[in-house]
Coordinates of C-alpha atoms in Angstrom, one line a residue:
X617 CA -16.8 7.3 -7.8
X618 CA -19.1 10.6 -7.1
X619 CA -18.4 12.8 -10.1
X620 CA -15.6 15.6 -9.5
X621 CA -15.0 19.4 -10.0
X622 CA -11.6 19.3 -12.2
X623 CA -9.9 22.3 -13.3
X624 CA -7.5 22.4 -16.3
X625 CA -5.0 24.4 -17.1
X626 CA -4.0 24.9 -20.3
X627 CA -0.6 26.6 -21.5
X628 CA 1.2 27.9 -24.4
X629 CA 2.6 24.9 -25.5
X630 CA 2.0 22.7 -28.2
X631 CA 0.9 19.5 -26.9
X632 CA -2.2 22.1 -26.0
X633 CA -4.2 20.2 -28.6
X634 CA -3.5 17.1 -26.7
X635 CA -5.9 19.0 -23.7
X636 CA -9.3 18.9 -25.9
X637 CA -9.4 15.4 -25.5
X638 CA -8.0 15.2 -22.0
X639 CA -10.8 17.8 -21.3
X640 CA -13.5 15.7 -23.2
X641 CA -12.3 12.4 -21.4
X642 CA -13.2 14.2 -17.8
X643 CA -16.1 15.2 -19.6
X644 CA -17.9 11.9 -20.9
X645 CA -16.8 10.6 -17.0
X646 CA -19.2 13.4 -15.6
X647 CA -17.1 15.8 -13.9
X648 CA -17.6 18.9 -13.8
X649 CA -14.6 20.3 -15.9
X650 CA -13.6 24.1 -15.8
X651 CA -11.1 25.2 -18.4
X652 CA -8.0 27.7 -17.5
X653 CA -6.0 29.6 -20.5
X654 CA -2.6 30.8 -20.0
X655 CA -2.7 33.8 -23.3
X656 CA 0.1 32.2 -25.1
X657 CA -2.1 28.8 -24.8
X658 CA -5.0 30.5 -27.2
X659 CA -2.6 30.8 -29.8
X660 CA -3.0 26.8 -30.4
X661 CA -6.0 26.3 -29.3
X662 CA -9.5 28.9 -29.2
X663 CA -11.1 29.0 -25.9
X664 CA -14.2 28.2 -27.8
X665 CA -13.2 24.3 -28.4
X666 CA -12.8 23.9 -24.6
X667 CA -16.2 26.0 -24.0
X668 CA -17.8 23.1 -26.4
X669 CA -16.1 20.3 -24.9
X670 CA -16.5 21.3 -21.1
X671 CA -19.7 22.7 -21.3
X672 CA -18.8 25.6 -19.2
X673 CA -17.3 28.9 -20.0
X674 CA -13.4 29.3 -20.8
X675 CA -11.5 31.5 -18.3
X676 CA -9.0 33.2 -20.0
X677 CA -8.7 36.9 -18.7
X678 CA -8.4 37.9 -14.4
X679 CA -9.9 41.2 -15.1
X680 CA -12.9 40.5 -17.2
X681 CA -16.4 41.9 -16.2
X682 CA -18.5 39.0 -17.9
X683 CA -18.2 36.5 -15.1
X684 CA -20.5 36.4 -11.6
X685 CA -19.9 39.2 -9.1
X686 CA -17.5 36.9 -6.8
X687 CA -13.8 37.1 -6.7
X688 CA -14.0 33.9 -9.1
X689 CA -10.0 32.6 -8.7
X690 CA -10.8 32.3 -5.3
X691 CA -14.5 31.0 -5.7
X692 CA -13.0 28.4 -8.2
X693 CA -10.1 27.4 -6.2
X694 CA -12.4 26.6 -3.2
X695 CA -14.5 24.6 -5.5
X696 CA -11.9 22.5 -7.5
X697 CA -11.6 18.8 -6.4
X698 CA -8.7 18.1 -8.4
X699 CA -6.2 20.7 -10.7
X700 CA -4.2 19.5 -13.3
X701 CA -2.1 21.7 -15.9
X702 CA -1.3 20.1 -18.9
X703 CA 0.5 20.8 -20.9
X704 CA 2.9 22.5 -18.1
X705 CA 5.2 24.5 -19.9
X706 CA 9.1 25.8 -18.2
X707 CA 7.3 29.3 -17.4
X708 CA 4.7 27.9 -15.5
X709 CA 6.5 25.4 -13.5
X710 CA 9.0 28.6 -13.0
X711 CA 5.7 30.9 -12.1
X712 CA 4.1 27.8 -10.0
X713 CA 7.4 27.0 -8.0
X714 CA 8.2 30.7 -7.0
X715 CA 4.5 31.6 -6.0
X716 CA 3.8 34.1 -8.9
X717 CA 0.6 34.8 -9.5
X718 CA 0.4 37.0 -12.6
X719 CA -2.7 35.4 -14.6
X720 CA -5.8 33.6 -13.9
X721 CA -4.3 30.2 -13.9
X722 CA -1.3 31.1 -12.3
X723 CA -3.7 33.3 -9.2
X724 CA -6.1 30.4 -9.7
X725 CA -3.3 27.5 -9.5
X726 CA -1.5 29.4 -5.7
X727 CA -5.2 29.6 -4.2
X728 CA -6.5 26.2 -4.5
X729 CA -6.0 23.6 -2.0
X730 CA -7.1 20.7 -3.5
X731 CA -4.5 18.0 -4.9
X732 CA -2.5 19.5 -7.9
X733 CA -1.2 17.7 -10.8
X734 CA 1.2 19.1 -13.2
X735 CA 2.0 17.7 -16.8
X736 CA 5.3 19.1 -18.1
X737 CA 5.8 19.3 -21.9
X738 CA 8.7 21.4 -23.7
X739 CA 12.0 20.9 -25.4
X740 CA 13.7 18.0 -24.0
X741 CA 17.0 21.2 -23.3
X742 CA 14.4 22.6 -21.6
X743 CA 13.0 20.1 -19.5
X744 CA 16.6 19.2 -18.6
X745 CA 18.1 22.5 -17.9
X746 CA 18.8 22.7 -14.1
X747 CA 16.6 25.4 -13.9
X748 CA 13.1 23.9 -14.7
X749 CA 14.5 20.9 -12.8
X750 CA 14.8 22.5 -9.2
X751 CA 11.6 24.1 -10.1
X752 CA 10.2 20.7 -10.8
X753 CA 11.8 19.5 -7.3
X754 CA 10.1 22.4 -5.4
X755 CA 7.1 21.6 -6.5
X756 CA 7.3 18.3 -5.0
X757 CA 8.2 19.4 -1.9
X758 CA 5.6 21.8 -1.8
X759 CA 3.3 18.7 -2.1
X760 CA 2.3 18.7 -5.7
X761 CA 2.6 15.7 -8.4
X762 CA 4.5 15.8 -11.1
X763 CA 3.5 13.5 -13.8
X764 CA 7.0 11.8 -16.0
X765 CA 7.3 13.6 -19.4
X766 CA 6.9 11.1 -22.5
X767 CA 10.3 11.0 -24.6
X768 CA 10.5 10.5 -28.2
X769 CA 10.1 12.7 -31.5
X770 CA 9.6 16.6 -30.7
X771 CA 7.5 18.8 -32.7
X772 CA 10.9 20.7 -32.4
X773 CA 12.3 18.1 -34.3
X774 CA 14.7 16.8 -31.4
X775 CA 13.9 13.5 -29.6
X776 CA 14.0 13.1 -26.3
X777 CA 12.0 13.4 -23.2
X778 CA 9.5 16.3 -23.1
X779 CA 6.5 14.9 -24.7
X780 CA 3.4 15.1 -23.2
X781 CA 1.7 12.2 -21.9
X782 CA -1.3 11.1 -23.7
X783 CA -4.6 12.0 -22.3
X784 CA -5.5 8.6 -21.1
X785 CA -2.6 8.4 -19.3
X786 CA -3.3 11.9 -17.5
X787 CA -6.9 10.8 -17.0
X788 CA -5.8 7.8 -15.0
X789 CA -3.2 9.8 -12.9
X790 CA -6.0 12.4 -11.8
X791 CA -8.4 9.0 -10.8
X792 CA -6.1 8.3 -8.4
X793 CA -5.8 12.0 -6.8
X794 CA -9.9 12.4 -7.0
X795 CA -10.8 8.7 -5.3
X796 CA -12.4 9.7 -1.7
X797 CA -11.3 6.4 0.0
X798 CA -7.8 5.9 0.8
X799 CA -9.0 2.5 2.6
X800 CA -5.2 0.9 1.9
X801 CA -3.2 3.6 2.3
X802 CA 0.2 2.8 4.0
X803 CA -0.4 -1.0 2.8
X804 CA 1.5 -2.5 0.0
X805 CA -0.3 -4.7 -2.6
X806 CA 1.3 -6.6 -5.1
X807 CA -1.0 -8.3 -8.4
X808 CA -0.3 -9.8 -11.1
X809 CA -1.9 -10.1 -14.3
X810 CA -1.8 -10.9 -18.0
X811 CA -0.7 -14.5 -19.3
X812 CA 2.4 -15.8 -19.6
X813 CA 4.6 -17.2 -22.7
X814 CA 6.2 -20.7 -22.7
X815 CA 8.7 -21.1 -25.6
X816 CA 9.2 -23.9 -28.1
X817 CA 11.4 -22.5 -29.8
X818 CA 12.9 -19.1 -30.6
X819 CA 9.4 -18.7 -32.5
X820 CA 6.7 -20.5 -30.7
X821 CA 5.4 -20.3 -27.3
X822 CA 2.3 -21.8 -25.2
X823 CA 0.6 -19.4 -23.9
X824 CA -3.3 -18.2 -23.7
X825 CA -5.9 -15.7 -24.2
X826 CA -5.8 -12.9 -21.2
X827 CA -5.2 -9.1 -22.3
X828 CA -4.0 -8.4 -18.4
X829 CA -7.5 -6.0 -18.0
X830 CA -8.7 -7.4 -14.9
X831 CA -5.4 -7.1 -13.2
X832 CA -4.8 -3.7 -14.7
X833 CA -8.0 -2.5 -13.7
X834 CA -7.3 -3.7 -9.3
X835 CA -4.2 -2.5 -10.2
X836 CA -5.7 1.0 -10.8
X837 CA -8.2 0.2 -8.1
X838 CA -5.6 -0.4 -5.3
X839 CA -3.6 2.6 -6.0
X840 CA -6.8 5.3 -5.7
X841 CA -7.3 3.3 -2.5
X842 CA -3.8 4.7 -1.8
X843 CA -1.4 1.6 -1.7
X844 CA 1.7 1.2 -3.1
X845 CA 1.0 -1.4 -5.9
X846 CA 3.3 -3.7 -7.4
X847 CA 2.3 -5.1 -10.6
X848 CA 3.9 -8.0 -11.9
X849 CA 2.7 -8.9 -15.6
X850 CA 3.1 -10.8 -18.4
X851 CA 3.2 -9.1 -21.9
X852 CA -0.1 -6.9 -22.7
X853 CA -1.3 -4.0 -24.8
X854 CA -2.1 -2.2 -21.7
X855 CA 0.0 1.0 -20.5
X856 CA 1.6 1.1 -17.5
X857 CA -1.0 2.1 -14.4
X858 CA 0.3 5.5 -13.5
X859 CA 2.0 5.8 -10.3
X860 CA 2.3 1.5 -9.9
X861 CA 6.0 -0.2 -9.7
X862 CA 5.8 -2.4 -12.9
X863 CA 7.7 -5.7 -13.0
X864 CA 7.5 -6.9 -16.6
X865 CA 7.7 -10.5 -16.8
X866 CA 7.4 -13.4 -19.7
X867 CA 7.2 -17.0 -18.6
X868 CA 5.9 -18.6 -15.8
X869 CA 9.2 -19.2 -14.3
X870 CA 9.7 -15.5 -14.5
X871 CA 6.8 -14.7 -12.7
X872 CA 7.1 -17.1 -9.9
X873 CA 10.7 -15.4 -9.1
X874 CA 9.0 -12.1 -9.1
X875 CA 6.2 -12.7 -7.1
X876 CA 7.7 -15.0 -4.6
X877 CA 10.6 -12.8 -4.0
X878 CA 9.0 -9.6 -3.1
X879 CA 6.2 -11.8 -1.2
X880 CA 7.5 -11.1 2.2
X881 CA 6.7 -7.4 1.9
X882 CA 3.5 -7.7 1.0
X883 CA 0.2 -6.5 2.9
X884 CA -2.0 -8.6 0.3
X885 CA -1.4 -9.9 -3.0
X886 CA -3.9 -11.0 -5.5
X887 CA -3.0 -13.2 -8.2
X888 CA -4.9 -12.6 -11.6
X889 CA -2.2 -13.5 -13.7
X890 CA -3.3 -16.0 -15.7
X891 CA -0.2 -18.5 -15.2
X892 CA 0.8 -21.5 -17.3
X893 CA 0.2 -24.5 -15.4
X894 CA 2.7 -26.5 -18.0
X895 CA 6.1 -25.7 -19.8
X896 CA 7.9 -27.8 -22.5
X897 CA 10.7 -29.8 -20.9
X898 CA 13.2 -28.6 -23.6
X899 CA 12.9 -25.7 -25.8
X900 CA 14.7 -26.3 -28.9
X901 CA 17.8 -23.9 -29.9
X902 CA 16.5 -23.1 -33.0
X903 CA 13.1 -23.4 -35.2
X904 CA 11.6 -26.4 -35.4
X905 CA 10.7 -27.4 -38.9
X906 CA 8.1 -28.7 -40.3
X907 CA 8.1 -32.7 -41.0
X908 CA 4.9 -35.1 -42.1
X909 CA 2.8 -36.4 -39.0
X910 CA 2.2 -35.5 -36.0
X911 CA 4.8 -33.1 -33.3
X912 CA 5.2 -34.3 -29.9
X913 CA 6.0 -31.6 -27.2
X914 CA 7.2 -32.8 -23.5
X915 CA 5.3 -30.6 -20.7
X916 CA 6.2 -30.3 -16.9
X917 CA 4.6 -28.5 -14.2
X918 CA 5.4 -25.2 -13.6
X919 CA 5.5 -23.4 -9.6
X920 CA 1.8 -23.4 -8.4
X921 CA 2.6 -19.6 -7.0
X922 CA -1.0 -19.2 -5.2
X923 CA -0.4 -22.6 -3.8
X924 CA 3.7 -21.4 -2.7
X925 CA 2.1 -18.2 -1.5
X926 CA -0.4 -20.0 0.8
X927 CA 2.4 -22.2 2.1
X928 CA 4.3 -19.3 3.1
X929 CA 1.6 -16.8 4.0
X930 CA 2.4 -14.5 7.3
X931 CA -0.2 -13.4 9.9
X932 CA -2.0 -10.7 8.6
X933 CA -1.3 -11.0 5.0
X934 CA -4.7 -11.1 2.6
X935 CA -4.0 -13.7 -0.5
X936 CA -6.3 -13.4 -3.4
X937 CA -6.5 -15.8 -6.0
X938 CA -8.9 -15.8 -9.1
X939 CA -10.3 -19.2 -10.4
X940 CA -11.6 -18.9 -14.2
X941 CA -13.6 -22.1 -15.0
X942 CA -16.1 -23.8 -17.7
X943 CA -18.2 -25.8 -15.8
X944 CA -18.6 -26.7 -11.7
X945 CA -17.8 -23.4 -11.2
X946 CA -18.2 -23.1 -7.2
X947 CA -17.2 -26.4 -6.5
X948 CA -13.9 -25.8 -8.1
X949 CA -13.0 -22.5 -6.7
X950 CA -14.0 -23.4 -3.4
X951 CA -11.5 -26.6 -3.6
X952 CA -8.7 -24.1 -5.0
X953 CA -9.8 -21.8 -1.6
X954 CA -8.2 -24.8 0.5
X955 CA -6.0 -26.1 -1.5
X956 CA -3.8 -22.9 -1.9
X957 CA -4.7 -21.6 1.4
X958 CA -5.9 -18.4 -0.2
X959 CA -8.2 -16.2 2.2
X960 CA -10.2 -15.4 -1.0
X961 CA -11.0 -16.5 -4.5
X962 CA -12.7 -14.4 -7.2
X963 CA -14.7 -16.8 -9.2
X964 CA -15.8 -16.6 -13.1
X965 CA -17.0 -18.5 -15.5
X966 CA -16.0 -18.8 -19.4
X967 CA -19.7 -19.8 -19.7
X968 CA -21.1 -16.4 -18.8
X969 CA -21.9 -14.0 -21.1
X970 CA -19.9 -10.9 -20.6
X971 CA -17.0 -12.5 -18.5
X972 CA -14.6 -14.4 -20.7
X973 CA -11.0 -12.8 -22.4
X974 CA -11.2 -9.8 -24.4
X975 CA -14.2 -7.9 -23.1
X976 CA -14.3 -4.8 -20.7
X977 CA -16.6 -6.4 -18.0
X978 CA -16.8 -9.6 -15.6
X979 CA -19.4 -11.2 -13.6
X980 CA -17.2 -12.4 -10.4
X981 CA -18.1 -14.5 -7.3
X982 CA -16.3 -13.7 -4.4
X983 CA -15.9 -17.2 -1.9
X984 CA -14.0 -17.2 1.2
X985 CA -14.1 -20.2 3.8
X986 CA -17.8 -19.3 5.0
X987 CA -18.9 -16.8 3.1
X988 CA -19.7 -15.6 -0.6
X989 CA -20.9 -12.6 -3.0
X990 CA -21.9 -12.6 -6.8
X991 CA -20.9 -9.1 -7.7
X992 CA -23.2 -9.4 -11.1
X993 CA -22.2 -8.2 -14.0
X994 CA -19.8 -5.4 -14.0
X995 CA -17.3 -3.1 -15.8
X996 CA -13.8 -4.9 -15.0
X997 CA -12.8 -1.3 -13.4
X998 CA -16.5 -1.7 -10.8
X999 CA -15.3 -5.3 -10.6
X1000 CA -11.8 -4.3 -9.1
X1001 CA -13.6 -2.1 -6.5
X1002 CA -15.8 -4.5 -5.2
X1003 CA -13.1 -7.0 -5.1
X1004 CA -10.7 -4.9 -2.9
X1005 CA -13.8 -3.7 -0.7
X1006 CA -15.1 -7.0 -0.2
X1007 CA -11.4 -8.9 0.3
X1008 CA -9.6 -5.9 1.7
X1009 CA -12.2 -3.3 3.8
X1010 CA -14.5 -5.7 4.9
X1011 CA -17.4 -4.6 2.9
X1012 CA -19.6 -7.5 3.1
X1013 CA -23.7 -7.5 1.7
X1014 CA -23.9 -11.1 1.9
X1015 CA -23.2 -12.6 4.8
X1016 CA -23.7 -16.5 4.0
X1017 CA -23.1 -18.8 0.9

């Protein structure tokens, strides 16, 4: 993605600390970060840490003569790609939502026409008083996104909702508002990802190695593109995409009922789960204890989804499947290509260095009935992005296998 002008606002809040590293996040990505302080904000946090981290100087006063001759809220506003305030506190969001315009940020925030994003974090009375809430409504209909306060423990001392989201989280929200091509917009896309759990017992399960990445990461992908993304997944360590309809799942059985249920719906699904192809015929009530010899476990086949979701494909709907294999690698996913009546399969082997469980990038082949691309060796977030351009706009370099 071409790197960004983001503006920041920071308020008198808290959670401002939380900002240094949102601002240094935005940073490391290459955007070009410009750092707003409400007066009340400097009292947590010196504009000189958000100088150091930005790179640029911190804006803290409308009626300063240090800074270039131009009216610079509106200069800056014309500039900004994407605005975010976080933390958001109630006198903002009260200023924001009634068009006041009585600081920089505030004069900076009503001038800019870029997309907005605003982080609220206060006392969880606060946040719910019916005040800050039609405040938080009109800014939504005014066209600006409001980003779910965190709950839990307060530095107030209360618990409840009112935390600040953590500056990953915020990060990923504002990828979706700066990503230039909304290719799938108005399409829904539902994936699945992470592996599923089997039980034996109340304590055991079969289950495998994925941490969910790669579906996380088209997950991610699909919503800057602009869909509406369901993600169906087994347990990870992953947080929730922002802005994706999560359906948490366990087993195989589980995910089959998800998937196949919302199915119908669907634009294109892409299935990087990485399913359980067996399940014990019986899972015992309680712990199974350990005796002398061996342990035999009856298996039967769980639903082949991909293959149930090629049988009951409808015209115009794109199904993805991924094929992760150790040796005969095109032979194999080409097979699965017919067998499951998949339009496309994203290939990979366990062989290749850089591509197996547990690491951030993948080295994918992309095979359809006549055609294929090797997308190389890639971050699993670059990986996603070719995927859906290949699969879903029609991108194509390659055009034979």
């Amino acid at each position: 993605m071409e790197k960004k002008c983001v503006i920041v606002g920071v308020t008198g809040g808290i959670a401002a600390y939380k900002a240094c590293a949102l601002v240094s996040m935005l940073k490391k990505a290459g955007h070009d970060v410009h750092v707003l302080m409400t007066k009340s904000a400097q009292e947590f946090v010196t504009p000189l840490t958000f100088q150091t981290l930005s790179a640029n100087r911190v804006i803290t006063d409308m009626f300063s003569v240090d800074y270039e001759p131009d009216v610079h809220h509106v200069s800056l506003a014309k500039k900004a790609d994407a605005f975010v305030v976080a933390p958001a506190t109630a006198d903002f969001i009260a200023k924001a939502a009634n068009g006041i315009a009585d600081d920089m940020l505030t004069t900076t925030f009503l001038a800019a026409y870029c997309p907005k994003l605003v982080v609220p974090a206060m006392n969880t009375h606060m946040l719910a008083n019916p005040a800050t809430q039609d405040n938080l409504r009109r800014l939504k209909k005014y066209g600006i996104h409001i980003m779910e306060s965190d709950a839990g423990y307060l530095a107030c001392g209360d618990v409840g909702k009112g935390r600040m989201p953590e500056p990953a989280e915020i990060a990923d929200a504002l990828s979706a508002l700066l990503y230039p091509d909304k290719f799938l917009a108005g399409k829904q896309v539902l994936i699945t990802a992470g592996g599923t759990q089997e039980a034996i017992d109340p304590v055991r399960c079969i289950t495998n190695h994925s941490t969910g990445r790669m579906g996380y990461a088209l997950a991610r992908a699909a919503r800057n593109a602009g869909a509406a993304v369901t993600l169906v997944s087994g347990k990870t360590d992953l947080p929730a995409p922002y802005g994706v309809h999560m359906v948490p799942v366990v087993s195989a059985k589980d995910m089959a009922d998800a998937v196949l249920s919302a199915s119908d719906g669907m634009d294109a699904i892409i299935m990087a789960a990485a399913v359980a192809d067996y399940t014990p015929v019986k899972t015992a009530d309680e712990k199974i204890k350990k005796e002398e010899g061996g342990l035999q476990i009856d298996l039967c086949r769980t639903t082949d989804i991909l293959k149930e979701l090629g049988r009951r494909k409808h015209e115009g709907q794109v199904l993805i499947g991924f094929a992760m294999e150790t040796e005969n690698l095109y032979a194999n996913a080409q097979k699965k290509l017919v067998e499951k009546n998949a339009d496309f399969i994203a290939a990979n082997s366990l062989r290749d260095k850089g591509a197996g469980f547990g690491v951030d990038t993948n080295k994918v082949t992309i095979l359809s009935k006549d055609h294929q691309e090797q997308l190389g060796l890639l971050s699993k977030d670059d990986t996603a992005e070719e995927i859906l351009k290949y699969c879903l706009k029609g991108e194509r370099h390659v055009t034979g296998c």
